[in-house]
């Protein structure tokens, strides 16, 4: 294993560890804040952060990825990107300040105005960190980024928001938590990157390339954001808030492996793919290794959710949410399809095929909208199944383009998922058997007891399965000449 592969593997381990730790920390912080603040405060801040997430998707996906993907960068490249990030930060600041009074009247929430100004300032600060964060990712300094993200979240959002909420600041405490989080993350990224670019300058040659590539990825980021919001828009419109609440709770659980772990692996692999984009064999090995890791990590979790959704829902949220269990089963199975082609996106972006991905994502979004409009009147289960055809479309199209780029057929890619699928089947069977055994032998056991027994049993099977799976050096595609023409 060469130094670059070791650096990528280490970075993936650190990034996955960061995602898991931040997940557990965010659950604890959420519980604390839920006991200190009423639901309306969370709703008001959710409106403001919804616009901030859209701005982040447009900025980070465009400029940051453009700086990572370029095969060679010069000082002019960094300075031009730094100038563009300054312009974007100014634009976001002006838009948030201008929209604050209008949106506060539109949503009939006077407290939204100061929150939007704070969130807008925080978003501008985060935009100023695009250059150092992108350079850290480009050079695979992923351990530094993982530590930065953990420290900024713990010392910024967690500490500030909980402290201010404890002292009665209300919804504004959440906004100041976001500001402290993003400010600390930006400062730490500048310090860790060890670059000092204080004179932003425009280079026509570099700027043209960055803007062209960045606009494509920004458009793709907007489509991904819109695709995530499409369920809420259509189901809320056709079915109302109560059914939407059930659906969203199930969708949130089913999306954890993809959003927390799948996105983390993609975050690591994009700069790794970019560095070896000219070497087809290394690129194919990296893709297959990453896909096998993703399958081993995520498929067993999704399989367990699909096997015993009622156990999970009732133990975590209570009996009032029991109707979300069948929806969780459907969405967890479809999420396994989405994870199969998840790494095709970073691969195409790293190899300069972002426009092709944009066209495929546009087709997926249109197909999803039509499917939801047709299925939603039939109920929540039909709405969940409406994701199946769009997901199969994206698997077929993205997979075909990615494999054509690498000059591979489907066998190695699907073969990379084989160990994860076997482990998922064992985990799901264990969950079903343990749930049946608890309900038969301990009929008076509480839902939490049943949940803990199932989790411990699945974790044991998972650990044994991982121990028996071959390491990267034993995989057939790494043998000499296995992927050559």
GROMACS .gro file of N, CA, C and O in nm, residues 292-411:
model
  480
  292UNK      N    1  -1.692  -0.126  -0.123
  292UNK     CA    2  -1.700  -0.238  -0.030
  292UNK      C    3  -1.706  -0.188   0.115
  292UNK      O    4  -1.784  -0.240   0.196
  293UNK      N    5  -1.627  -0.085   0.146
  293UNK     CA    6  -1.633  -0.028   0.281
  293UNK      C    7  -1.771   0.029   0.311
  293UNK      O    8  -1.827   0.008   0.419
  294UNK      N    9  -1.826   0.102   0.214
  294UNK     CA   10  -1.958   0.161   0.232
  294UNK      C   11  -2.064   0.054   0.252
  294UNK      O   12  -2.152   0.067   0.339
  295UNK      N   13  -2.056  -0.053   0.174
  295UNK     CA   14  -2.153  -0.162   0.187
  295UNK      C   15  -2.142  -0.230   0.323
  295UNK      O   16  -2.243  -0.261   0.387
  296UNK      N   17  -2.019  -0.253   0.369
  296UNK     CA   18  -2.000  -0.319   0.498
  296UNK      C   19  -2.050  -0.234   0.614
  296UNK      O   20  -2.103  -0.286   0.713
  297UNK      N   21  -2.036  -0.103   0.603
  297UNK     CA   22  -2.076  -0.014   0.712
  297UNK      C   23  -2.227   0.009   0.713
  297UNK      O   24  -2.291   0.006   0.820
  298UNK      N   25  -2.286   0.032   0.596
  298UNK     CA   26  -2.423   0.082   0.589
  298UNK      C   27  -2.529  -0.026   0.567
  298UNK      O   28  -2.640  -0.017   0.622
  299UNK      N   29  -2.500  -0.126   0.484
  299UNK     CA   30  -2.604  -0.224   0.453
  299UNK      C   31  -2.658  -0.296   0.577
  299UNK      O   32  -2.779  -0.315   0.588
  300UNK      N   33  -2.572  -0.341   0.671
  300UNK     CA   34  -2.628  -0.408   0.789
  300UNK      C   35  -2.721  -0.319   0.872
  300UNK      O   36  -2.822  -0.366   0.925
  301UNK      N   37  -2.689  -0.190   0.883
  301UNK     CA   38  -2.775  -0.097   0.958
  301UNK      C   39  -2.912  -0.087   0.890
  301UNK      O   40  -3.017  -0.097   0.955
  302UNK      N   41  -2.911  -0.067   0.758
  302UNK     CA   42  -3.036  -0.054   0.686
  302UNK      C   43  -3.116  -0.184   0.687
  302UNK      O   44  -3.239  -0.183   0.696
  303UNK      N   45  -3.046  -0.298   0.678
  303UNK     CA   46  -3.115  -0.426   0.682
  303UNK      C   47  -3.184  -0.448   0.817
  303UNK      O   48  -3.297  -0.499   0.823
  304UNK      N   49  -3.118  -0.410   0.926
  304UNK     CA   50  -3.179  -0.424   1.057
  304UNK      C   51  -3.300  -0.332   1.072
  304UNK      O   52  -3.403  -0.371   1.129
  305UNK      N   53  -3.290  -0.210   1.020
  305UNK     CA   54  -3.405  -0.118   1.024
  305UNK      C   55  -3.522  -0.174   0.945
  305UNK      O   56  -3.638  -0.162   0.986
  306UNK      N   57  -3.494  -0.236   0.829
  306UNK     CA   58  -3.601  -0.293   0.748
  306UNK      C   59  -3.660  -0.419   0.812
  306UNK      O   60  -3.778  -0.449   0.793
  307UNK      N   61  -3.579  -0.493   0.888
  307UNK     CA   62  -3.627  -0.618   0.947
  307UNK      C   63  -3.719  -0.594   1.067
  307UNK      O   64  -3.823  -0.659   1.079
  308UNK      N   65  -3.681  -0.503   1.154
  308UNK     CA   66  -3.760  -0.479   1.277
  308UNK      C   67  -3.789  -0.330   1.293
  308UNK      O   68  -3.751  -0.268   1.393
  309UNK      N   69  -3.857  -0.267   1.201
  309UNK     CA   70  -3.880  -0.122   1.212
  309UNK      C   71  -3.967  -0.084   1.331
  309UNK      O   72  -3.947   0.021   1.393
  310UNK      N   73  -4.063  -0.170   1.366
  310UNK     CA   74  -4.151  -0.138   1.477
  310UNK      C   75  -4.075  -0.135   1.609
  310UNK      O   76  -4.101  -0.049   1.694
  311UNK      N   77  -3.980  -0.226   1.625
  311UNK     CA   78  -3.899  -0.228   1.747
  311UNK      C   79  -3.822  -0.097   1.761
  311UNK      O   80  -3.817  -0.036   1.869
  312UNK      N   81  -3.764  -0.050   1.651
  312UNK     CA   82  -3.684   0.072   1.654
  312UNK      C   83  -3.772   0.194   1.681
  312UNK      O   84  -3.741   0.278   1.767
  313UNK      N   85  -3.881   0.205   1.607
  313UNK     CA   86  -3.968   0.323   1.618
  313UNK      C   87  -4.028   0.337   1.758
  313UNK      O   88  -4.022   0.444   1.820
  314UNK      N   89  -4.086   0.229   1.809
  314UNK     CA   90  -4.153   0.236   1.939
  314UNK      C   91  -4.053   0.261   2.052
  314UNK      O   92  -4.080   0.338   2.144
  315UNK      N   93  -3.935   0.197   2.045
  315UNK     CA   94  -3.835   0.215   2.151
  315UNK      C   95  -3.781   0.358   2.153
  315UNK      O   96  -3.760   0.416   2.260
  316UNK      N   97  -3.759   0.416   2.036
  316UNK     CA   98  -3.698   0.550   2.030
  316UNK      C   99  -3.800   0.661   2.049
  316UNK      O  100  -3.772   0.760   2.118
  317UNK      N  101  -3.918   0.649   1.989
  317UNK     CA  102  -4.011   0.762   1.984
  317UNK      C  103  -4.142   0.740   2.058
  317UNK      O  104  -4.219   0.834   2.077
  318UNK      N  105  -4.171   0.616   2.096
  318UNK     CA  106  -4.295   0.589   2.168
  318UNK      C  107  -4.401   0.527   2.080
  318UNK      O  108  -4.392   0.524   1.957
  319UNK      N  109  -4.506   0.478   2.146
  319UNK     CA  110  -4.610   0.405   2.076
  319UNK      C  111  -4.690   0.494   1.980
  319UNK      O  112  -4.750   0.445   1.884
  320UNK      N  113  -4.691   0.624   2.003
  320UNK     CA  114  -4.767   0.715   1.917
  320UNK      C  115  -4.712   0.718   1.775
  320UNK      O  116  -4.784   0.758   1.682
  321UNK      N  117  -4.587   0.676   1.756
  321UNK     CA  118  -4.523   0.680   1.625
  321UNK      C  119  -4.522   0.543   1.557
  321UNK      O  120  -4.455   0.525   1.455
  322UNK      N  121  -4.599   0.447   1.608
  322UNK     CA  122  -4.595   0.310   1.556
  322UNK      C  123  -4.630   0.304   1.407
  322UNK      O  124  -4.579   0.219   1.332
  323UNK      N  125  -4.718   0.391   1.361
  323UNK     CA  126  -4.759   0.388   1.220
  323UNK      C  127  -4.646   0.424   1.124
  323UNK      O  128  -4.660   0.405   1.002
  324UNK      N  129  -4.535   0.477   1.177
  324UNK     CA  130  -4.421   0.510   1.090
  324UNK      C  131  -4.337   0.387   1.058
  324UNK      O  132  -4.251   0.394   0.970
  325UNK      N  133  -4.361   0.275   1.127
  325UNK     CA  134  -4.277   0.156   1.109
  325UNK      C  135  -4.281   0.099   0.967
  325UNK      O  136  -4.176   0.073   0.908
  326UNK      N  137  -4.398   0.077   0.905
  326UNK     CA  138  -4.395   0.024   0.767
  326UNK      C  139  -4.330   0.119   0.668
  326UNK      O  140  -4.270   0.075   0.569
  327UNK      N  141  -4.339   0.247   0.692
  327UNK     CA  142  -4.274   0.344   0.604
  327UNK      C  143  -4.122   0.332   0.618
  327UNK      O  144  -4.049   0.338   0.518
  328UNK      N  145  -4.075   0.314   0.741
  328UNK     CA  146  -3.932   0.298   0.764
  328UNK      C  147  -3.879   0.174   0.692
  328UNK      O  148  -3.770   0.178   0.634
  329UNK      N  149  -3.955   0.065   0.692
  329UNK     CA  150  -3.910  -0.057   0.624
  329UNK      C  151  -3.890  -0.031   0.475
  329UNK      O  152  -3.787  -0.069   0.417
  330UNK      N  153  -3.985   0.035   0.411
  330UNK     CA  154  -3.976   0.062   0.267
  330UNK      C  155  -3.859   0.153   0.236
  330UNK      O  156  -3.777   0.127   0.146
  331UNK      N  157  -3.847   0.262   0.311
  331UNK     CA  158  -3.742   0.361   0.284
  331UNK      C  159  -3.603   0.304   0.312
  331UNK      O  160  -3.506   0.340   0.244
  332UNK      N  161  -3.591   0.214   0.410
  332UNK     CA  162  -3.461   0.154   0.440
  332UNK      C  163  -3.417   0.063   0.325
  332UNK      O  164  -3.299   0.061   0.287
  333UNK      N  165  -3.510  -0.012   0.267
  333UNK     CA  166  -3.475  -0.098   0.152
  333UNK      C  167  -3.435  -0.015   0.031
  333UNK      O  168  -3.338  -0.047  -0.039
  334UNK      N  169  -3.506   0.094   0.006
  334UNK     CA  170  -3.472   0.179  -0.108
  334UNK      C  171  -3.339   0.250  -0.084
  334UNK      O  172  -3.262   0.274  -0.178
  335UNK      N  173  -3.309   0.284   0.041
  335UNK     CA  174  -3.181   0.347   0.073
  335UNK      C  175  -3.063   0.257   0.038
  335UNK      O  176  -2.954   0.306   0.004
  336UNK      N  177  -3.082   0.125   0.044
  336UNK     CA  178  -2.976   0.034   0.004
  336UNK      C  179  -2.945   0.046  -0.145
  336UNK      O  180  -2.829   0.038  -0.187
  337UNK      N  181  -3.048   0.069  -0.226
  337UNK     CA  182  -3.026   0.097  -0.368
  337UNK      C  183  -2.948   0.226  -0.388
  337UNK      O  184  -2.856   0.235  -0.469
  338UNK      N  185  -2.986   0.329  -0.313
  338UNK     CA  186  -2.919   0.459  -0.327
  338UNK      C  187  -2.771   0.449  -0.289
  338UNK      O  188  -2.686   0.513  -0.352
  339UNK      N  189  -2.739   0.370  -0.188
  339UNK     CA  190  -2.600   0.355  -0.147
  339UNK      C  191  -2.517   0.281  -0.251
  339UNK      O  192  -2.396   0.299  -0.259
  340UNK      N  193  -2.582   0.198  -0.333
  340UNK     CA  194  -2.509   0.122  -0.434
  340UNK      C  195  -2.445   0.213  -0.538
  340UNK      O  196  -2.335   0.186  -0.586
  341UNK      N  197  -2.511   0.323  -0.572
  341UNK     CA  198  -2.456   0.415  -0.673
  341UNK      C  199  -2.406   0.546  -0.612
  341UNK      O  200  -2.373   0.639  -0.685
  342UNK      N  201  -2.399   0.553  -0.480
  342UNK     CA  202  -2.365   0.680  -0.415
  342UNK      C  203  -2.228   0.733  -0.456
  342UNK      O  204  -2.210   0.855  -0.472
  343UNK      N  205  -2.130   0.646  -0.472
  343UNK     CA  206  -1.994   0.690  -0.503
  343UNK      C  207  -1.974   0.722  -0.650
  343UNK      O  208  -1.868   0.775  -0.687
  344UNK      N  209  -2.072   0.694  -0.734
  344UNK     CA  210  -2.061   0.731  -0.875
  344UNK      C  211  -2.057   0.883  -0.890
  344UNK      O  212  -1.989   0.936  -0.980
  345UNK      N  213  -2.128   0.955  -0.803
  345UNK     CA  214  -2.129   1.101  -0.808
  345UNK      C  215  -1.992   1.161  -0.786
  345UNK      O  216  -1.941   1.239  -0.870
  346UNK      N  217  -1.924   1.131  -0.672
  346UNK     CA  218  -1.789   1.184  -0.652
  346UNK      C  219  -1.691   1.142  -0.762
  346UNK      O  220  -1.602   1.220  -0.799
  347UNK      N  221  -1.708   1.022  -0.818
  347UNK     CA  222  -1.620   0.976  -0.925
  347UNK      C  223  -1.637   1.063  -1.050
  347UNK      O  224  -1.539   1.108  -1.110
  348UNK      N  225  -1.762   1.086  -1.092
  348UNK     CA  226  -1.786   1.167  -1.211
  348UNK      C  227  -1.740   1.311  -1.191
  348UNK      O  228  -1.683   1.373  -1.282
  349UNK      N  229  -1.762   1.367  -1.072
  349UNK     CA  230  -1.717   1.504  -1.044
  349UNK      C  231  -1.565   1.513  -1.048
  349UNK      O  232  -1.509   1.609  -1.102
  350UNK      N  233  -1.498   1.414  -0.992
  350UNK     CA  234  -1.351   1.416  -0.989
  350UNK      C  235  -1.292   1.403  -1.129
  350UNK      O  236  -1.183   1.455  -1.156
  351UNK      N  237  -1.362   1.334  -1.218
  351UNK     CA  238  -1.312   1.313  -1.354
  351UNK      C  239  -1.366   1.415  -1.454
  351UNK      O  240  -1.354   1.397  -1.575
  352UNK      N  241  -1.426   1.523  -1.404
  352UNK     CA  242  -1.472   1.629  -1.491
  352UNK      C  243  -1.600   1.598  -1.567
  352UNK      O  244  -1.627   1.657  -1.671
  353UNK      N  245  -1.683   1.506  -1.516
  353UNK     CA  246  -1.809   1.471  -1.581
  353UNK      C  247  -1.928   1.526  -1.502
  353UNK      O  248  -2.034   1.465  -1.497
  354UNK      N  249  -1.910   1.644  -1.442
  354UNK     CA  250  -2.015   1.699  -1.358
  354UNK      C  251  -2.140   1.735  -1.437
  354UNK      O  252  -2.252   1.723  -1.387
  355UNK      N  253  -2.125   1.780  -1.562
  355UNK     CA  254  -2.242   1.816  -1.643
  355UNK      C  255  -2.327   1.693  -1.673
  355UNK      O  256  -2.451   1.701  -1.675
  356UNK      N  257  -2.262   1.581  -1.696
  356UNK     CA  258  -2.336   1.457  -1.718
  356UNK      C  259  -2.415   1.419  -1.594
  356UNK      O  260  -2.532   1.380  -1.603
  357UNK      N  261  -2.351   1.431  -1.478
  357UNK     CA  262  -2.421   1.400  -1.354
  357UNK      C  263  -2.539   1.494  -1.333
  357UNK      O  264  -2.646   1.453  -1.285
  358UNK      N  265  -2.521   1.622  -1.368
  358UNK     CA  266  -2.628   1.720  -1.352
  358UNK      C  267  -2.750   1.680  -1.435
  358UNK      O  268  -2.865   1.689  -1.388
  359UNK      N  269  -2.728   1.634  -1.557
  359UNK     CA  270  -2.840   1.593  -1.642
  359UNK      C  271  -2.911   1.471  -1.583
  359UNK      O  272  -3.034   1.463  -1.584
  360UNK      N  273  -2.835   1.377  -1.531
  360UNK     CA  274  -2.896   1.258  -1.471
  360UNK      C  275  -2.974   1.293  -1.345
  360UNK      O  276  -3.083   1.239  -1.321
  361UNK      N  277  -2.919   1.383  -1.262
  361UNK     CA  278  -2.989   1.426  -1.142
  361UNK      C  279  -3.118   1.501  -1.176
  361UNK      O  280  -3.218   1.490  -1.105
  362UNK      N  281  -3.115   1.578  -1.285
  362UNK     CA  282  -3.237   1.648  -1.329
  362UNK      C  283  -3.345   1.548  -1.368
  362UNK      O  284  -3.463   1.566  -1.334
  363UNK      N  285  -3.307   1.444  -1.441
  363UNK     CA  286  -3.403   1.340  -1.476
  363UNK      C  287  -3.459   1.270  -1.354
  363UNK      O  288  -3.579   1.241  -1.347
  364UNK      N  289  -3.373   1.242  -1.256
  364UNK     CA  290  -3.417   1.179  -1.131
  364UNK      C  291  -3.518   1.268  -1.058
  364UNK      O  292  -3.622   1.219  -1.010
  365UNK      N  293  -3.490   1.397  -1.052
  365UNK     CA  294  -3.578   1.489  -0.980
  365UNK      C  295  -3.716   1.496  -1.047
  365UNK      O  296  -3.819   1.493  -0.979
  366UNK      N  297  -3.719   1.503  -1.180
  366UNK     CA  298  -3.847   1.506  -1.250
  366UNK      C  299  -3.925   1.378  -1.230
  366UNK      O  300  -4.047   1.380  -1.207
  367UNK      N  301  -3.855   1.264  -1.237
  367UNK     CA  302  -3.921   1.135  -1.218
  367UNK      C  303  -3.975   1.120  -1.076
  367UNK      O  304  -4.086   1.068  -1.054
  368UNK      N  305  -3.898   1.169  -0.978
  368UNK     CA  306  -3.943   1.161  -0.838
  368UNK      C  307  -4.066   1.248  -0.816
  368UNK      O  308  -4.161   1.208  -0.745
  369UNK      N  309  -4.067   1.369  -0.874
  369UNK     CA  310  -4.182   1.458  -0.857
  369UNK      C  311  -4.309   1.395  -0.913
  369UNK      O  312  -4.415   1.395  -0.849
  370UNK      N  313  -4.300   1.338  -1.033
  370UNK     CA  314  -4.416   1.274  -1.094
  370UNK      C  315  -4.461   1.154  -1.010
  370UNK      O  316  -4.583   1.134  -0.985
  371UNK      N  317  -4.367   1.072  -0.964
  371UNK     CA  318  -4.401   0.953  -0.884
  371UNK      C  319  -4.471   0.991  -0.755
  371UNK      O  320  -4.571   0.928  -0.716
  372UNK      N  321  -4.422   1.096  -0.688
  372UNK     CA  322  -4.484   1.139  -0.563
  372UNK      C  323  -4.623   1.196  -0.586
  372UNK      O  324  -4.715   1.171  -0.507
  373UNK      N  325  -4.640   1.274  -0.691
  373UNK     CA  326  -4.772   1.332  -0.720
  373UNK      C  327  -4.875   1.223  -0.749
  373UNK      O  328  -4.992   1.236  -0.713
  374UNK      N  329  -4.832   1.116  -0.815
  374UNK     CA  330  -4.923   1.006  -0.846
  374UNK      C  331  -4.950   0.920  -0.722
  374UNK      O  332  -5.065   0.879  -0.697
  375UNK      N  333  -4.847   0.894  -0.642
  375UNK     CA  334  -4.859   0.798  -0.532
  375UNK      C  335  -4.911   0.858  -0.402
  375UNK      O  336  -4.976   0.789  -0.324
  376UNK      N  337  -4.883   0.985  -0.377
  376UNK     CA  338  -4.918   1.045  -0.247
  376UNK      C  339  -5.067   1.036  -0.215
  376UNK      O  340  -5.102   1.008  -0.099
  377UNK      N  341  -5.159   1.058  -0.309
  377UNK     CA  342  -5.301   1.045  -0.273
  377UNK      C  343  -5.340   0.905  -0.227
  377UNK      O  344  -5.445   0.887  -0.164
  378UNK      N  345  -5.257   0.804  -0.257
  378UNK     CA  346  -5.287   0.667  -0.217
  378UNK      C  347  -5.240   0.635  -0.076
  378UNK      O  348  -5.266   0.524  -0.026
  379UNK      N  349  -5.168   0.726  -0.012
  379UNK     CA  350  -5.123   0.704   0.126
  379UNK      C  351  -4.972   0.710   0.141
  379UNK      O  352  -4.898   0.723   0.042
  380UNK      N  353  -4.928   0.700   0.266
  380UNK     CA  354  -4.786   0.715   0.296
  380UNK      C  355  -4.702   0.599   0.245
  380UNK      O  356  -4.589   0.619   0.201
  381UNK      N  357  -4.755   0.478   0.249
  381UNK     CA  358  -4.678   0.364   0.199
  381UNK      C  359  -4.655   0.376   0.048
  381UNK      O  360  -4.545   0.348  -0.001
  382UNK      N  361  -4.757   0.418  -0.022
  382UNK     CA  362  -4.742   0.438  -0.166
  382UNK      C  363  -4.641   0.549  -0.195
  382UNK      O  364  -4.561   0.539  -0.289
  383UNK      N  365  -4.643   0.654  -0.112
  383UNK     CA  366  -4.546   0.763  -0.130
  383UNK      C  367  -4.404   0.715  -0.106
  383UNK      O  368  -4.310   0.758  -0.175
  384UNK      N  369  -4.387   0.624  -0.010
  384UNK     CA  370  -4.254   0.569   0.015
  384UNK      C  371  -4.208   0.483  -0.104
  384UNK      O  372  -4.094   0.493  -0.149
  385UNK      N  373  -4.299   0.399  -0.156
  385UNK     CA  374  -4.263   0.316  -0.271
  385UNK      C  375  -4.239   0.399  -0.398
  385UNK      O  376  -4.176   0.351  -0.493
  386UNK      N  377  -4.288   0.523  -0.400
  386UNK     CA  378  -4.268   0.610  -0.515
  386UNK      C  379  -4.120   0.640  -0.541
  386UNK      O  380  -4.084   0.681  -0.651
  387UNK      N  381  -4.036   0.618  -0.441
  387UNK     CA  382  -3.893   0.641  -0.459
  387UNK      C  383  -3.824   0.528  -0.534
  387UNK      O  384  -3.709   0.543  -0.577
  388UNK      N  385  -3.891   0.415  -0.549
  388UNK     CA  386  -3.824   0.297  -0.605
  388UNK      C  387  -3.783   0.318  -0.751
  388UNK      O  388  -3.666   0.295  -0.787
  389UNK      N  389  -3.876   0.359  -0.835
  389UNK     CA  390  -3.844   0.374  -0.977
  389UNK      C  391  -3.737   0.482  -1.000
  389UNK      O  392  -3.641   0.460  -1.075
  390UNK      N  393  -3.748   0.602  -0.937
  390UNK     CA  394  -3.639   0.700  -0.954
  390UNK      C  395  -3.504   0.648  -0.906
  390UNK      O  396  -3.400   0.677  -0.968
  391UNK      N  397  -3.502   0.570  -0.797
  391UNK     CA  398  -3.375   0.517  -0.747
  391UNK      C  399  -3.316   0.415  -0.843
  391UNK      O  400  -3.195   0.411  -0.866
  392UNK      N  401  -3.401   0.330  -0.902
  392UNK     CA  402  -3.353   0.234  -1.002
  392UNK      C  403  -3.301   0.306  -1.125
  392UNK      O  404  -3.200   0.265  -1.185
  393UNK      N  405  -3.368   0.414  -1.164
  393UNK     CA  406  -3.321   0.493  -1.279
  393UNK      C  407  -3.182   0.550  -1.252
  393UNK      O  408  -3.092   0.541  -1.337
  394UNK      N  409  -3.164   0.607  -1.132
  394UNK     CA  410  -3.034   0.666  -1.101
  394UNK      C  411  -2.926   0.560  -1.090
  394UNK      O  412  -2.811   0.582  -1.131
  395UNK      N  413  -2.959   0.443  -1.034
  395UNK     CA  414  -2.863   0.334  -1.026
  395UNK      C  415  -2.819   0.290  -1.165
  395UNK      O  416  -2.699   0.273  -1.192
  396UNK      N  417  -2.915   0.273  -1.256
  396UNK     CA  418  -2.882   0.226  -1.390
  396UNK      C  419  -2.801   0.330  -1.468
  396UNK      O  420  -2.700   0.297  -1.532
  397UNK      N  421  -2.842   0.456  -1.462
  397UNK     CA  422  -2.776   0.559  -1.543
  397UNK      C  423  -2.641   0.599  -1.485
  397UNK      O  424  -2.540   0.603  -1.557
  398UNK      N  425  -2.635   0.628  -1.356
  398UNK     CA  426  -2.508   0.669  -1.294
  398UNK      C  427  -2.408   0.554  -1.298
  398UNK      O  428  -2.289   0.575  -1.324
  399UNK      N  429  -2.457   0.432  -1.272
  399UNK     CA  430  -2.368   0.317  -1.277
  399UNK      C  431  -2.312   0.294  -1.416
  399UNK      O  432  -2.193   0.266  -1.433
  400UNK      N  433  -2.396   0.306  -1.518
  400UNK     CA  434  -2.351   0.286  -1.655
  400UNK      C  435  -2.245   0.387  -1.695
  400UNK      O  436  -2.143   0.352  -1.756
  401UNK      N  437  -2.268   0.514  -1.660
  401UNK     CA  438  -2.171   0.619  -1.696
  401UNK      C  439  -2.039   0.598  -1.621
  401UNK      O  440  -1.930   0.607  -1.680
  402UNK      N  441  -2.046   0.569  -1.490
  402UNK     CA  442  -1.924   0.551  -1.411
  402UNK      C  443  -1.845   0.429  -1.459
  402UNK      O  444  -1.722   0.436  -1.474
  403UNK      N  445  -1.913   0.319  -1.485
  403UNK     CA  446  -1.844   0.198  -1.531
  403UNK      C  447  -1.789   0.215  -1.672
  403UNK      O  448  -1.683   0.162  -1.705
  404UNK      N  449  -1.859   0.289  -1.756
  404UNK     CA  450  -1.806   0.318  -1.889
  404UNK      C  451  -1.680   0.402  -1.882
  404UNK      O  452  -1.586   0.383  -1.961
  405UNK      N  453  -1.676   0.495  -1.786
  405UNK     CA  454  -1.557   0.577  -1.767
  405UNK      C  455  -1.436   0.492  -1.727
  405UNK      O  456  -1.323   0.517  -1.769
  406UNK      N  457  -1.461   0.388  -1.647
  406UNK     CA  458  -1.354   0.300  -1.600
  406UNK      C  459  -1.333   0.179  -1.691
  406UNK      O  460  -1.243   0.098  -1.665
  407UNK      N  461  -1.418   0.165  -1.793
  407UNK     CA  462  -1.415   0.050  -1.884
  407UNK      C  463  -1.429  -0.082  -1.807
  407UNK      O  464  -1.352  -0.176  -1.824
  408UNK      N  465  -1.531  -0.086  -1.722
  408UNK     CA  466  -1.564  -0.206  -1.645
  408UNK      C  467  -1.706  -0.248  -1.677
  408UNK      O  468  -1.787  -0.167  -1.725
  409UNK      N  469  -1.741  -0.374  -1.647
  409UNK     CA  470  -1.881  -0.415  -1.653
  409UNK      C  471  -1.938  -0.411  -1.511
  409UNK      O  472  -1.873  -0.367  -1.417
  410UNK      N  473  -2.062  -0.460  -1.495
  410UNK     CA  474  -2.130  -0.449  -1.366
  410UNK      C  475  -2.080  -0.551  -1.263
  410UNK      O  476  -2.102  -0.533  -1.143
  411UNK      N  477  -2.015  -0.659  -1.309
  411UNK     CA  478  -1.979  -0.765  -1.215
  411UNK      C  479  -1.887  -0.720  -1.102
  411UNK      O  480  -1.914  -0.751  -0.984
   0.00000   0.00000   0.00000
